[in-house]
XYZ file of N, CA and C in Angstrom:
786
model
N -12.431 -43.149 -49.579
C -13.638 -43.634 -50.473
C -13.340 -45.132 -50.806
N -12.799 -45.976 -49.820
C -12.482 -47.299 -50.022
C -13.729 -48.169 -50.246
N -13.696 -49.289 -50.875
C -14.676 -50.297 -50.860
C -14.866 -50.895 -49.521
N -16.214 -51.047 -49.154
C -16.468 -51.677 -47.859
C -17.677 -52.403 -47.914
N -17.984 -53.098 -46.857
C -19.119 -53.991 -46.787
C -20.275 -53.238 -45.834
N -21.629 -53.304 -46.353
C -22.664 -52.765 -45.577
C -23.635 -53.896 -45.563
N -24.165 -54.252 -44.308
C -24.997 -55.339 -44.256
C -26.576 -55.008 -44.093
N -26.759 -53.910 -43.619
C -28.223 -53.620 -43.291
C -28.882 -53.096 -44.605
N -29.895 -53.788 -45.132
C -30.711 -53.388 -46.315
C -31.508 -52.126 -46.057
N -31.715 -51.864 -44.714
C -32.584 -50.780 -44.427
C -31.674 -49.329 -44.770
N -30.428 -49.539 -45.028
C -29.573 -48.385 -45.400
C -29.491 -47.928 -46.848
N -30.124 -48.742 -47.728
C -30.000 -48.537 -49.183
C -31.267 -48.835 -49.894
N -31.372 -48.346 -51.130
C -32.469 -48.705 -52.007
C -31.878 -49.296 -53.241
N -32.664 -50.007 -53.949
C -32.357 -50.585 -55.237
C -32.806 -49.860 -56.301
N -32.003 -49.274 -57.215
C -32.450 -48.425 -58.326
C -32.030 -49.036 -59.632
N -32.651 -48.392 -60.705
C -32.481 -48.951 -61.987
C -31.629 -47.914 -62.929
N -30.732 -48.568 -63.638
C -29.873 -47.880 -64.609
C -30.628 -47.412 -65.777
N -30.744 -46.101 -66.027
C -31.587 -45.620 -66.995
C -30.995 -45.410 -68.377
N -29.705 -45.023 -68.338
C -28.856 -45.035 -69.506
C -27.381 -45.153 -69.091
N -26.625 -45.426 -70.077
C -25.172 -45.602 -69.882
C -24.344 -45.294 -71.087
N -23.342 -44.456 -70.899
C -22.487 -44.076 -72.035
C -21.066 -44.445 -71.648
N -20.396 -45.300 -72.702
C -18.992 -45.522 -72.567
C -18.140 -44.632 -73.365
N -17.598 -43.629 -72.736
C -16.795 -42.640 -73.612
C -15.522 -43.337 -74.044
N -15.031 -44.382 -73.421
C -13.828 -45.135 -73.835
C -13.792 -46.438 -73.113
N -12.889 -47.266 -73.290
C -12.823 -48.556 -72.521
C -12.826 -48.410 -70.983
N -12.528 -47.273 -70.539
C -12.378 -47.005 -69.084
C -13.202 -45.817 -68.492
N -13.830 -45.073 -69.406
C -14.668 -43.917 -68.850
C -16.130 -44.198 -69.158
N -16.810 -44.028 -68.030
C -18.223 -44.488 -68.025
C -19.080 -43.414 -67.366
N -20.126 -42.861 -67.889
C -21.131 -42.167 -67.318
C -22.479 -42.912 -67.448
N -23.332 -42.776 -66.300
C -24.531 -43.396 -66.229
C -25.541 -42.617 -65.386
N -26.755 -42.888 -65.623
C -27.977 -42.297 -64.840
C -28.692 -43.375 -64.212
N -29.156 -43.236 -62.850
C -30.041 -44.126 -62.298
C -31.287 -43.513 -61.788
N -32.252 -44.129 -61.400
C -33.532 -43.541 -60.907
C -33.067 -42.890 -59.540
N -33.871 -41.959 -59.146
C -33.624 -41.194 -57.869
C -34.844 -41.377 -57.009
N -34.561 -41.943 -55.786
C -35.716 -42.129 -54.829
C -36.218 -40.831 -54.432
N -37.608 -40.775 -54.228
C -38.263 -39.503 -53.982
C -37.637 -38.644 -52.792
N -37.079 -39.463 -51.698
C -36.653 -38.739 -50.511
C -35.042 -38.608 -50.550
N -34.442 -38.947 -51.717
C -32.943 -38.790 -51.748
C -32.604 -37.318 -51.857
N -31.724 -36.910 -50.951
C -31.421 -35.415 -51.011
C -29.807 -35.395 -50.904
N -29.308 -34.331 -51.724
C -27.913 -34.146 -51.750
C -27.566 -32.730 -52.045
N -26.406 -32.262 -51.615
C -25.911 -30.942 -51.953
C -24.789 -31.002 -53.006
N -24.736 -30.257 -53.987
C -23.787 -30.336 -55.175
C -22.418 -30.301 -54.471
N -21.704 -31.356 -54.805
C -20.295 -31.481 -54.120
C -20.192 -32.748 -53.376
N -21.405 -33.223 -52.892
C -21.437 -34.565 -51.984
C -21.327 -35.731 -52.868
N -21.012 -36.859 -52.164
C -20.888 -38.121 -52.828
C -22.025 -39.161 -52.283
N -22.351 -40.122 -53.223
C -23.240 -41.221 -52.800
C -22.456 -42.634 -52.865
N -22.866 -43.516 -52.084
C -22.399 -44.864 -52.050
C -23.162 -45.683 -52.989
N -22.493 -46.335 -54.013
C -23.148 -47.154 -54.947
C -22.656 -48.567 -54.667
N -23.456 -49.568 -54.856
C -23.060 -50.930 -54.473
C -23.708 -52.085 -55.375
N -23.174 -53.244 -55.113
C -23.633 -54.467 -55.832
C -23.622 -55.519 -54.843
N -24.557 -56.452 -55.022
C -24.627 -57.542 -54.273
C -23.514 -58.618 -54.681
N -22.850 -59.238 -53.706
C -21.796 -60.163 -53.988
C -22.112 -61.392 -53.113
N -22.304 -62.432 -53.920
C -22.631 -63.747 -53.202
C -24.120 -63.657 -52.669
N -24.391 -64.471 -51.765
C -25.813 -64.593 -51.156
C -26.044 -63.468 -50.243
N -25.082 -63.147 -49.437
C -25.281 -62.154 -48.283
C -24.250 -60.952 -48.333
N -23.479 -60.900 -49.309
C -22.471 -59.886 -49.132
C -22.765 -58.603 -50.109
N -22.030 -57.634 -49.947
C -22.237 -56.442 -50.772
C -20.844 -55.673 -51.078
N -20.636 -55.013 -52.095
C -19.472 -54.288 -52.448
C -19.925 -52.837 -52.610
N -19.208 -51.866 -51.951
C -19.640 -50.553 -52.067
C -18.489 -49.499 -52.341
N -18.716 -48.543 -52.967
C -17.751 -47.482 -53.144
C -18.359 -46.008 -53.333
N -17.805 -44.992 -52.976
C -18.441 -43.694 -52.971
C -18.096 -43.027 -54.358
N -19.168 -42.417 -54.895
C -18.827 -41.586 -56.109
C -19.647 -40.281 -56.078
N -18.974 -39.216 -56.426
C -19.558 -37.911 -56.441
C -20.691 -37.773 -57.546
N -21.820 -37.249 -57.047
C -22.887 -36.960 -58.047
C -22.547 -35.993 -59.076
N -22.726 -36.246 -60.320
C -22.485 -35.139 -61.329
C -23.655 -34.288 -61.759
N -24.892 -34.874 -61.426
C -25.991 -34.108 -61.963
C -26.432 -32.985 -60.894
N -27.488 -32.193 -61.227
C -27.859 -31.181 -60.343
C -28.710 -31.720 -59.238
N -28.818 -30.741 -58.159
C -29.663 -31.083 -56.989
C -31.116 -31.285 -57.385
N -31.520 -30.627 -58.341
C -32.931 -30.535 -58.740
C -33.306 -31.605 -59.897
N -32.336 -32.393 -60.394
C -32.659 -33.260 -61.338
C -33.436 -34.465 -60.907
N -34.297 -35.108 -61.707
C -35.108 -36.214 -61.286
C -34.209 -37.515 -61.272
N -33.102 -37.572 -61.979
C -32.323 -38.735 -61.872
C -30.909 -38.314 -61.379
N -30.154 -39.304 -60.979
C -28.776 -39.257 -60.430
C -27.800 -39.708 -61.468
N -26.834 -38.875 -61.854
C -25.742 -39.097 -62.780
C -24.400 -39.318 -62.153
N -23.622 -40.339 -62.663
C -22.399 -40.557 -62.054
C -21.268 -40.750 -63.163
N -20.064 -40.459 -62.870
C -18.955 -40.732 -63.758
C -18.014 -41.613 -62.977
N -17.659 -42.731 -63.670
C -16.807 -43.763 -63.101
C -15.590 -43.950 -64.125
N -14.402 -44.011 -63.509
C -13.199 -44.528 -64.299
C -12.849 -45.869 -63.819
N -12.855 -46.793 -64.808
C -12.680 -48.217 -64.534
C -11.219 -48.442 -64.214
N -10.917 -49.201 -63.131
C -9.624 -49.516 -62.735
C -9.300 -50.908 -63.097
N -8.110 -51.111 -63.753
C -7.774 -52.484 -64.111
C -7.648 -53.387 -62.935
N -8.319 -54.506 -62.986
C -8.377 -55.563 -61.974
C -9.093 -54.906 -60.747
N -9.777 -53.864 -60.650
C -10.410 -53.367 -59.523
C -11.777 -54.080 -59.325
N -11.968 -54.422 -58.079
C -13.102 -55.266 -57.711
C -14.463 -54.771 -58.110
N -14.663 -53.485 -57.773
C -16.004 -52.972 -58.169
C -16.060 -52.555 -59.708
N -14.920 -52.224 -60.231
C -14.785 -51.861 -61.750
C -15.185 -52.945 -62.543
N -15.034 -54.292 -62.138
C -15.446 -55.358 -62.933
C -17.075 -55.509 -62.873
N -17.713 -54.923 -61.940
C -19.091 -54.916 -61.923
C -19.657 -53.780 -62.871
N -18.927 -52.633 -62.749
C -19.339 -51.489 -63.669
C -19.019 -51.879 -65.062
N -18.074 -52.671 -65.321
C -17.579 -52.936 -66.716
C -18.774 -53.689 -67.358
N -19.647 -54.498 -66.638
C -20.703 -55.246 -67.123
C -22.146 -54.551 -67.075
N -22.202 -53.321 -66.569
C -23.507 -52.759 -66.312
C -23.959 -52.313 -67.651
N -25.352 -52.457 -67.659
C -26.092 -52.048 -68.838
C -27.403 -51.422 -68.425
N -28.075 -50.630 -69.242
C -29.307 -49.961 -69.047
C -30.300 -51.097 -68.650
N -31.062 -50.769 -67.676
C -32.084 -51.786 -67.172
C -31.606 -52.534 -65.976
N -30.352 -52.601 -65.736
C -29.772 -53.351 -64.641
C -30.125 -52.613 -63.277
N -29.953 -53.356 -62.100
C -30.278 -52.542 -60.918
C -28.859 -52.263 -60.247
N -28.799 -51.269 -59.405
C -27.733 -50.890 -58.613
C -28.137 -50.484 -57.223
N -27.319 -50.648 -56.243
C -27.720 -50.223 -54.773
C -27.194 -48.833 -54.578
N -28.111 -48.110 -53.967
C -27.825 -46.700 -53.663
C -28.040 -46.520 -52.023
N -26.953 -46.049 -51.391
C -26.938 -45.780 -50.026
C -27.973 -44.679 -49.950
N -28.885 -44.540 -48.953
C -29.960 -43.613 -48.843
C -29.471 -42.125 -48.312
N -28.248 -42.113 -47.750
C -27.664 -40.929 -47.299
C -26.577 -40.413 -48.076
N -26.599 -39.267 -48.746
C -25.493 -38.610 -49.322
C -24.491 -38.047 -48.150
N -23.244 -38.003 -48.575
C -22.332 -37.646 -47.706
C -21.253 -36.688 -48.180
N -20.535 -35.931 -47.286
C -19.454 -35.150 -47.645
C -19.576 -33.670 -47.302
N -18.385 -33.075 -47.212
C -18.432 -31.623 -46.715
C -17.700 -30.797 -47.808
N -17.585 -31.297 -49.144
C -16.927 -30.636 -50.225
C -17.929 -29.688 -50.831
N -18.247 -28.499 -50.031
C -19.268 -27.600 -50.489
C -18.944 -26.209 -50.618
N -19.043 -25.571 -51.764
C -18.670 -24.287 -51.962
C -19.275 -23.154 -50.928
N -20.477 -23.575 -50.494
C -21.089 -22.580 -49.425
C -20.407 -22.648 -48.172
N -19.467 -23.460 -48.021
C -18.725 -23.358 -46.757
C -17.825 -22.111 -46.726
N -17.490 -21.564 -47.841
C -16.843 -20.390 -47.831
C -17.546 -19.204 -47.553
N -17.308 -18.370 -46.471
C -18.142 -17.239 -46.105
C -17.933 -16.071 -46.886
N -16.795 -16.186 -47.694
C -16.463 -14.964 -48.539
C -15.678 -15.321 -49.749
N -15.088 -14.433 -50.372
C -14.246 -14.729 -51.558
C -15.057 -14.308 -52.843
N -14.380 -13.907 -53.795
C -14.844 -13.393 -55.147
C -14.710 -14.560 -56.251
N -13.503 -15.159 -56.312
C -13.278 -16.131 -57.408
C -13.179 -17.552 -56.833
N -13.958 -18.406 -57.314
C -13.857 -19.856 -56.991
C -13.065 -20.573 -57.952
N -11.815 -21.079 -57.562
C -10.934 -21.950 -58.459
C -11.012 -23.361 -58.116
N -11.482 -24.134 -59.058
C -11.867 -25.518 -58.809
C -10.728 -26.466 -59.639
N -10.003 -27.102 -58.875
C -8.848 -27.788 -59.370
C -9.120 -29.399 -59.291
N -9.189 -30.094 -60.486
C -9.436 -31.416 -60.459
C -8.526 -32.245 -61.462
N -8.492 -33.621 -61.030
C -7.854 -34.527 -61.911
C -8.809 -35.766 -62.050
N -8.822 -36.391 -63.246
C -9.633 -37.537 -63.495
C -11.095 -37.297 -63.125
N -11.530 -38.270 -62.281
C -12.900 -38.164 -61.917
C -13.209 -37.243 -60.865
N -12.112 -36.467 -60.463
C -12.324 -35.361 -59.489
C -13.075 -34.216 -60.030
N -13.421 -34.186 -61.336
C -14.207 -33.077 -61.980
C -15.623 -33.284 -61.525
N -16.155 -34.519 -61.244
C -17.562 -34.839 -60.898
C -18.259 -33.874 -60.019
N -17.737 -33.596 -58.767
C -18.447 -32.725 -57.924
C -18.526 -31.331 -58.521
N -17.597 -30.759 -59.321
C -17.731 -29.483 -59.846
C -18.665 -29.326 -60.993
N -19.037 -30.511 -61.706
C -20.087 -30.526 -62.715
C -21.388 -30.221 -61.977
N -21.613 -30.973 -60.985
C -22.793 -30.737 -60.094
C -22.930 -29.324 -59.719
N -21.902 -28.772 -59.146
C -22.000 -27.302 -58.677
C -22.291 -26.418 -59.819
N -21.841 -26.621 -60.972
C -21.871 -25.787 -62.114
C -23.405 -25.857 -62.538
N -24.208 -26.809 -62.180
C -25.565 -26.839 -62.583
C -26.475 -25.994 -61.596
N -25.802 -25.596 -60.542
C -26.591 -24.722 -59.568
C -26.452 -23.190 -59.716
N -27.565 -22.588 -59.919
C -27.624 -21.088 -60.178
C -27.016 -20.319 -59.071
N -27.068 -20.879 -57.783
C -26.494 -20.095 -56.626
C -25.000 -19.965 -56.670
N -24.293 -20.889 -57.227
C -22.782 -20.788 -57.298
C -22.504 -19.686 -58.276
N -23.216 -19.533 -59.331
C -22.825 -18.622 -60.369
C -23.277 -17.141 -59.797
N -24.167 -17.002 -59.056
C -24.546 -15.660 -58.549
C -23.780 -15.350 -57.488
N -23.202 -16.300 -56.674
C -22.367 -16.130 -55.485
C -21.019 -15.600 -55.884
N -20.306 -16.140 -56.934
C -18.883 -15.779 -57.178
C -18.888 -15.029 -58.593
N -17.998 -14.047 -58.591
C -17.788 -13.255 -59.856
C -17.112 -14.154 -61.020
N -16.203 -15.092 -60.565
C -15.497 -15.929 -61.439
C -15.510 -17.465 -61.044
N -15.881 -18.349 -61.875
C -15.815 -19.745 -61.653
C -14.629 -20.303 -62.542
N -13.487 -20.667 -62.031
C -12.357 -21.100 -62.837
C -12.083 -22.464 -62.690
N -12.400 -23.369 -63.593
C -12.251 -24.845 -63.550
C -11.047 -25.333 -64.250
N -10.223 -26.062 -63.651
C -9.139 -26.770 -64.433
C -9.386 -28.397 -64.293
N -9.163 -29.047 -65.364
C -9.268 -30.490 -65.370
C -8.008 -31.100 -66.037
N -7.254 -31.667 -65.187
C -5.960 -32.162 -65.512
C -5.994 -33.813 -65.587
N -5.658 -34.282 -66.857
C -5.797 -35.732 -67.250
C -4.426 -36.139 -67.869
N -4.287 -37.295 -68.213
C -2.969 -37.821 -68.790
C -2.988 -37.422 -70.346
N -4.118 -37.840 -70.932
C -4.213 -37.682 -72.375
C -5.512 -36.861 -72.905
N -5.430 -36.271 -74.129
C -6.469 -35.437 -74.554
C -7.726 -36.292 -74.561
N -7.758 -37.545 -74.954
C -8.968 -38.329 -74.946
C -9.723 -38.523 -73.597
N -9.012 -38.163 -72.551
C -9.535 -38.250 -71.267
C -10.420 -37.105 -70.844
N -10.370 -36.036 -71.699
C -11.104 -34.837 -71.447
C -12.521 -34.978 -72.027
N -13.231 -35.790 -71.254
C -14.513 -36.202 -72.006
C -15.613 -35.216 -71.721
N -15.412 -34.221 -70.739
C -16.526 -33.311 -70.468
C -16.363 -31.876 -71.068
N -15.553 -31.772 -71.921
C -15.251 -30.440 -72.587
C -16.512 -30.057 -73.255
N -17.280 -30.751 -74.049
C -18.586 -30.400 -74.731
C -19.550 -30.048 -73.720
N -19.667 -30.851 -72.686
C -20.608 -30.555 -71.646
C -20.370 -29.203 -71.067
N -19.103 -28.863 -70.750
C -18.861 -27.732 -70.087
C -19.254 -26.515 -71.062
N -18.950 -26.704 -72.315
C -19.297 -25.656 -73.352
C -20.803 -25.426 -73.382
N -21.485 -26.432 -73.200
C -23.060 -26.338 -73.113
C -23.493 -25.639 -72.111
N -22.891 -25.297 -71.036
C -23.490 -24.348 -70.083
C -23.936 -22.944 -70.571
N -23.304 -22.719 -71.717
C -23.736 -21.434 -72.350
C -25.220 -21.386 -72.703
N -25.733 -22.696 -72.995
C -27.192 -22.888 -73.401
C -28.056 -23.271 -72.211
N -27.454 -23.417 -70.974
C -28.206 -24.001 -69.851
C -29.421 -22.997 -69.499
N -30.532 -23.422 -69.324
C -31.735 -22.621 -69.034
C -31.575 -21.855 -67.787
N -30.794 -22.351 -66.751
C -30.709 -21.732 -65.551
C -29.524 -20.984 -65.162
N -28.428 -21.344 -65.912
C -27.099 -20.702 -65.586
C -26.528 -20.009 -66.828
N -27.122 -20.280 -67.977
C -26.576 -19.717 -69.273
C -26.186 -18.183 -69.189
N -27.110 -17.476 -68.547
C -26.947 -15.907 -68.543
C -25.682 -15.532 -67.878
N -25.078 -16.477 -66.996
C -23.937 -16.144 -66.283
C -22.593 -16.704 -66.783
N -22.745 -17.408 -68.025
C -21.777 -18.184 -68.547
C -20.418 -17.425 -68.783
N -20.404 -16.001 -68.876
C -19.102 -15.328 -68.962
C -18.412 -15.435 -67.824
N -18.938 -15.908 -66.735
C -18.078 -15.979 -65.427
C -17.243 -17.203 -65.329
N -17.474 -18.250 -66.229
C -16.804 -19.352 -66.349
C -15.518 -19.322 -67.142
N -14.406 -19.806 -66.561
C -13.138 -19.936 -67.263
C -12.699 -21.381 -67.058
N -12.520 -22.065 -68.190
C -12.206 -23.468 -68.218
C -10.860 -23.749 -68.830
N -9.975 -24.395 -68.110
C -8.686 -24.818 -68.569
C -8.351 -26.273 -68.585
N -8.488 -26.857 -69.706
C -8.136 -28.379 -69.774
C -6.673 -28.607 -69.778
N -6.170 -29.595 -69.123
C -4.714 -29.842 -68.945
C -4.409 -31.238 -69.279
N -3.295 -31.468 -69.885
C -2.796 -32.765 -70.118
C -1.370 -32.988 -69.703
N -0.974 -34.098 -69.293
C 0.351 -34.330 -68.729
C 1.264 -35.163 -69.609
N 0.567 -36.111 -70.416
C 1.550 -36.899 -71.182
C 1.165 -36.759 -72.584
N 0.602 -35.765 -72.931
C 0.207 -35.488 -74.448
C 0.259 -34.093 -74.647
N 0.832 -33.462 -75.774
C 0.765 -32.015 -75.848
C 0.040 -31.618 -77.169
N -0.709 -30.549 -77.081
C -1.309 -29.991 -78.291
C -1.545 -28.452 -78.014
N -2.135 -27.816 -78.957
C -2.186 -26.355 -78.792
C -3.388 -25.783 -77.935
N -4.300 -26.722 -77.511
C -5.534 -26.430 -76.801
C -5.412 -26.720 -75.316
N -4.434 -27.365 -74.742
C -4.233 -27.580 -73.355
C -2.979 -27.112 -72.814
N -3.076 -27.086 -71.480
C -1.921 -26.585 -70.673
C -1.210 -28.005 -70.357
N 0.120 -27.931 -70.312
C 0.903 -29.243 -70.183
C 1.817 -29.258 -68.905
N 1.077 -29.010 -67.739
C 1.801 -29.266 -66.488
C 0.888 -30.105 -65.417
N 1.463 -30.658 -64.433
C 0.635 -31.025 -63.382
C 0.073 -29.849 -62.625
N -0.938 -29.955 -61.852
C -1.546 -28.876 -61.160
C -0.466 -28.147 -60.222
N 0.177 -28.792 -59.326
C 1.070 -28.079 -58.565
C 2.093 -27.285 -59.275
N 2.660 -27.847 -60.397
C 3.725 -27.061 -61.219
C 3.062 -25.892 -61.737
N 1.730 -25.937 -62.262
C 1.039 -24.948 -62.992
C 0.767 -23.702 -61.929
N 0.668 -24.110 -60.800
C 0.504 -23.078 -59.742
C 1.968 -22.379 -59.336
N 2.757 -23.125 -59.344
C 4.224 -22.698 -58.966
C 4.791 -21.798 -60.145
N 4.612 -22.136 -61.383
C 5.169 -21.401 -62.429
C 4.229 -20.311 -62.937
N 3.035 -20.203 -62.445
C 2.149 -19.032 -62.861
C 1.439 -19.385 -64.046
N 1.483 -20.533 -64.732
C 0.987 -20.733 -66.052
C -0.644 -20.873 -65.893
N -1.080 -21.492 -64.826
C -2.473 -21.574 -64.533
C -3.088 -20.243 -64.432
N -2.590 -19.495 -63.390
C -2.972 -18.201 -63.331
C -3.197 -17.366 -64.724
N -2.049 -17.527 -65.412
C -2.136 -16.868 -66.764
C -3.144 -17.441 -67.731
N -3.371 -18.686 -67.559
C -4.393 -19.374 -68.489
C -5.735 -18.934 -68.162
N -6.039 -18.821 -66.792
C -7.358 -18.374 -66.385
C -7.584 -16.875 -66.558
N -6.442 -16.175 -66.725
C -6.469 -14.682 -66.769
C -6.930 -14.128 -65.436
N -6.358 -14.761 -64.334
C -6.845 -14.348 -63.042
C -5.629 -14.351 -62.053
N -5.625 -13.377 -61.358
C -4.558 -13.297 -60.251
C -5.079 -14.180 -59.003
N -4.237 -14.948 -58.421
C -4.564 -15.502 -57.234
C -4.158 -14.683 -55.953
N -5.008 -14.283 -55.064
C -4.679 -13.653 -53.870
C -5.618 -14.103 -52.707
N -5.169 -13.788 -51.507
C -5.845 -14.309 -50.261
C -7.130 -13.543 -50.046
N -7.294 -12.455 -50.654
C -8.579 -11.667 -50.359
C -9.652 -12.243 -51.433
N -9.292 -12.534 -52.570
C -10.376 -12.871 -53.473
C -10.534 -14.401 -53.873
N -9.463 -15.184 -53.794
C -9.358 -16.501 -54.193
C -9.783 -17.558 -53.295
N -10.577 -18.462 -53.628
C -10.951 -19.529 -52.806
C -10.857 -20.851 -53.581
N -10.114 -21.849 -53.081
C -9.667 -22.990 -53.853
C -10.420 -24.382 -53.428
N -10.897 -25.026 -54.310
C -11.468 -26.473 -54.068
C -10.694 -27.321 -54.956
N -10.173 -28.454 -54.200
C -9.252 -29.524 -54.925
C -9.872 -30.789 -54.889
N -9.992 -31.540 -55.880
C -10.493 -32.820 -55.872
C -9.991 -33.788 -56.947
N -9.451 -34.960 -56.508
C -8.830 -35.850 -57.572
C -8.063 -36.986 -56.666
N -6.997 -37.319 -57.383
C -6.263 -38.449 -56.742
C -5.467 -37.833 -55.510
N -5.325 -38.671 -54.471
C -4.777 -38.222 -53.215
C -3.374 -37.485 -53.411
N -2.572 -38.065 -54.160
C -1.184 -37.482 -54.387
C -1.290 -36.064 -55.091
N -2.185 -35.916 -55.896
C -2.342 -34.542 -56.505
C -2.907 -33.604 -55.412
N -4.013 -34.068 -54.718
C -4.580 -33.184 -53.748
C -3.565 -32.722 -52.716
N -2.745 -33.691 -52.276
C -1.665 -33.292 -51.300
C -0.665 -32.417 -51.739
N -0.226 -32.677 -52.965
C 0.896 -31.789 -53.645
C 0.462 -30.380 -53.895
N -1.010 -30.359 -54.483
C -1.581 -29.104 -54.753
C -1.779 -28.331 -53.486
N -2.316 -29.013 -52.414
C -2.529 -28.203 -51.140
C -1.228 -27.759 -50.672
N -0.090 -28.465 -50.608
C 1.080 -28.040 -50.059
C 1.595 -26.814 -50.902
N 1.467 -26.906 -52.235
C 1.865 -25.760 -53.042
C 1.137 -24.519 -52.653
N -0.195 -24.673 -52.485
C -1.051 -23.466 -52.071
C -0.674 -22.940 -50.675
N -0.247 -23.778 -49.744
C 0.150 -23.379 -48.557
C 1.486 -22.564 -48.596
N 2.450 -23.145 -49.518
C 3.612 -22.297 -49.792
C 3.438 -21.007 -50.314
N 2.281 -20.781 -51.160
C 2.050 -19.595 -51.697
C 1.187 -18.649 -50.723
N 1.078 -19.142 -49.452
C 0.388 -18.329 -48.375
C -0.981 -18.405 -48.090
N -1.654 -19.464 -48.895
C -2.990 -19.737 -48.584
C -3.083 -20.783 -47.477
N -4.346 -20.743 -46.841
C -4.656 -21.650 -45.791
C -5.969 -22.483 -45.870
N -5.856 -23.711 -45.068
C -6.979 -24.595 -45.245
C -8.272 -23.891 -44.565
N -9.466 -24.129 -45.126
C -10.611 -23.560 -44.519
C -11.207 -24.335 -43.603
N -11.439 -23.883 -42.319
C -12.062 -24.795 -41.291
C -13.288 -23.905 -40.778
N -14.219 -24.667 -40.144
C -15.506 -24.139 -39.827
C -15.251 -22.992 -38.823
N -14.237 -23.072 -37.957
C -14.211 -21.952 -36.946
C -12.981 -21.066 -37.389
N -12.385 -21.269 -38.431
C -11.295 -20.477 -38.881
C -11.328 -20.407 -40.425
N -11.914 -19.213 -40.905
C -12.166 -19.169 -42.436
C -10.706 -19.231 -43.061
N -10.694 -19.906 -44.253
C -9.460 -19.903 -44.915
C -9.707 -19.871 -46.440
N -8.781 -20.502 -47.239
C -8.962 -20.358 -48.673
C -8.993 -21.681 -49.438
N -8.952 -22.750 -48.787
C -8.752 -24.125 -49.419
C -9.646 -25.134 -48.802
N -10.378 -25.844 -49.518
C -11.151 -27.084 -49.237
C -10.756 -28.335 -50.036
N -10.607 -29.491 -49.494
C -10.119 -30.561 -50.241
C -11.091 -31.757 -50.252
N -10.843 -32.542 -51.287
C -11.654 -33.855 -51.437
C -10.793 -34.841 -52.066
N -10.440 -35.937 -51.594
C -9.735 -36.986 -52.257
C -10.924 -37.768 -53.176
N -10.670 -37.809 -54.398
C -11.635 -38.315 -55.374
C -11.471 -39.907 -55.632
N -10.455 -40.495 -54.809
C -10.331 -41.917 -55.026
C -10.366 -42.717 -53.680
């Protein structure tokens, strides 16, 4: 999802920032207007951009966090120090315009699994974004008996979606299924009584995540989706391979689907 240049204006629309919330100096969520013909599936990403100079553009891909049926598009951004596009986001305010690629992309989709009972969603940092979108969809709650979400961050203050996740109990479309959700917040550089204190690969190896979820992981029932920084994704993927799980491919059903969130 590296920054890149796109030259043809026919490939994007210009949208308006409707609201913006700064959770911390580096955590930002915001909503933009949604073009009438923009379609995406929960788990996909959209490219957002800014004009640079007279003829240039800067782009980066971000997973949509809002529901497929929402009238607006919501995104979660973690600002990177000295990041080229982060500098643009740091100055963003409600009423500003932002560029939106007309086509959503990505294959990080739970419906790719043809079977499975328990969906285990493993995320770090902004990698939680596609899972938030998925959890707004009634279909995923109806499809799986258990939705187990882990969000691993450095510090407790980075867990900015805990309240939003708790509010799924009141959601008009999925609230009735909320007993199927198991959420485990994790911190790696800070300890307290409410979070697990391991990196995701270690928590799989030592069994602490399975215990925290109250869920046994096995090839018949468990389906894993992993999204976050590339190092975590690869380490977690390798750990699951060592545990006997396999990558899911279109022609060969497996247990794991990956997405690099950076």
